[in-house]
Amino acid sequence: MKAAAPAPLVHSEAPAPAASHSWRLALPRGRRLALGGGRPLVMGVLNLTPDSFSDGGWFLDPEPAVAHARAMLASGADLLDLGAESTRPAGKTYGAGAATVSADEELARLLPVLEGLRGETDAVLSVDTRKGAVARAALAAGADLINDVSALGDPELAAAVAAAGCPVVLMHSRGDLADMHLHARYDDVVAEVRAELAAALARVEAAGIDPAQVVLDPGIGFAKTRMHNLALLRRLDALATLGRPLLVGASRKSFIGELTGAPPAERLAGSLAAVGWAARHGAAIVRVHDVEATVQFLAVDAAIAAADRA
Ligand code: HH2
């Protein structure tokens, strides 16, 4: 008797949007940053702050900060995000929220590390700041892109980015650090965040920034409750239709603690679940504290996703 032909492999889901879109962002000094078309890039977080929610004070001195940056790059980070002002929001989780920092203080924390790294590596270096003066000095010191959690709240920052012609990450949030928890009210969080990101994207041209240089970010944990964060991750595909690469920063965030009871430094497994979901649903960059584990996770995840082409 003839053996029955093996059942064909069934693919129940369409390919993730990340696999079907790709972008090439222009970096300063003639370099390019390729996004999409495969696994997301891993952005390693380097917090040069005394008060970040999960690693505040760990890398305040330049020496351990540079050492941690080297370690993240050796572990496979595709780019680093240097932040010298915590954006820890006020609310029930973190009390009063992070203290605001002057541009001088932010630069005093940032520049020794940025200059040190720029002197020894060609790695793509992002600077996480809301201030135009900091962005301008960081770009002069060799930063490649600006990550702005206020989505051009400071017109000076927009001018600095426009003058440099560098990429910029625009993250969704509402209100400021002290009161954003009061703004976590949505009838339809996915539709409203999408509309507000679309409005931010529409504003960039007037500021002299090329929209082709913009990365969008739903702002996990910023003016969002746990359910808002989960809904945004669940429907990341709806944000991908804005046509820009998406950055997702869920690493160690409080919704993971609320779901698991784990304190910030013990949220790796929960963070990887968010990375896995984001990778399969259109994220072009994942912003993470735990680079080595994330790179390993994504290597296996991407290999499985590609295996149907073997
Ligand atoms: N989250 C944080 C800071 N910057 N930038 C983008 N684009 N997206 C994010 O989700 C995001 C971000 C908060 O995380 P962390 O830097 O670890 O904490 P803190 O702000 O307390 O330094």
Tab-separated table of N, CA and C in Angstrom, residues 46 105 114 167 181 206 221 228 247 265 269 293 304:
chain	number	residue	atom	x	y	z
A	46	LEU	N	22.260	51.799	28.860
A	46	LEU	CA	23.351	52.210	29.743
A	46	LEU	C	22.873	53.435	30.537
A	105	GLU	N	24.124	69.068	34.557
A	105	GLU	CA	24.317	67.825	35.320
A	105	GLU	C	24.221	66.606	34.384
A	114	LEU	N	30.346	58.983	26.952
A	114	LEU	CA	30.140	59.055	25.494
A	114	LEU	C	31.473	59.278	24.774
A	167	PRO	N	19.024	60.130	12.898
A	167	PRO	CA	17.745	59.514	13.259
A	167	PRO	C	17.283	59.961	14.651
A	181	HIS	N	0.904	59.471	35.275
A	181	HIS	CA	0.002	58.408	35.737
A	181	HIS	C	-1.451	58.887	35.738
A	206	ALA	N	7.740	69.838	9.780
A	206	ALA	CA	7.731	71.273	10.085
A	206	ALA	C	8.961	71.659	10.890
A	221	GLY	N	4.866	51.658	29.624
A	221	GLY	CA	5.072	52.146	30.989
A	221	GLY	C	4.970	53.650	31.150
A	228	HIS	N	-3.005	48.686	29.577
A	228	HIS	CA	-2.639	49.465	28.379
A	228	HIS	C	-1.357	48.914	27.747
A	247	LEU	N	10.361	50.794	17.930
A	247	LEU	CA	11.236	50.416	19.050
A	247	LEU	C	10.321	50.039	20.209
A	265	ALA	N	15.253	43.773	39.234
A	265	ALA	CA	16.458	43.070	38.773
A	265	ALA	C	16.197	41.591	38.498
A	269	ALA	N	13.111	36.838	32.770
A	269	ALA	CA	12.256	35.901	32.028
A	269	ALA	C	11.013	36.611	31.488
A	293	ALA	N	21.364	37.663	27.409
A	293	ALA	CA	20.218	36.749	27.376
A	293	ALA	C	19.300	37.070	26.207
A	304	ILE	N	14.235	29.548	14.532
A	304	ILE	CA	12.994	28.760	14.398
A	304	ILE	C	12.095	29.396	13.337
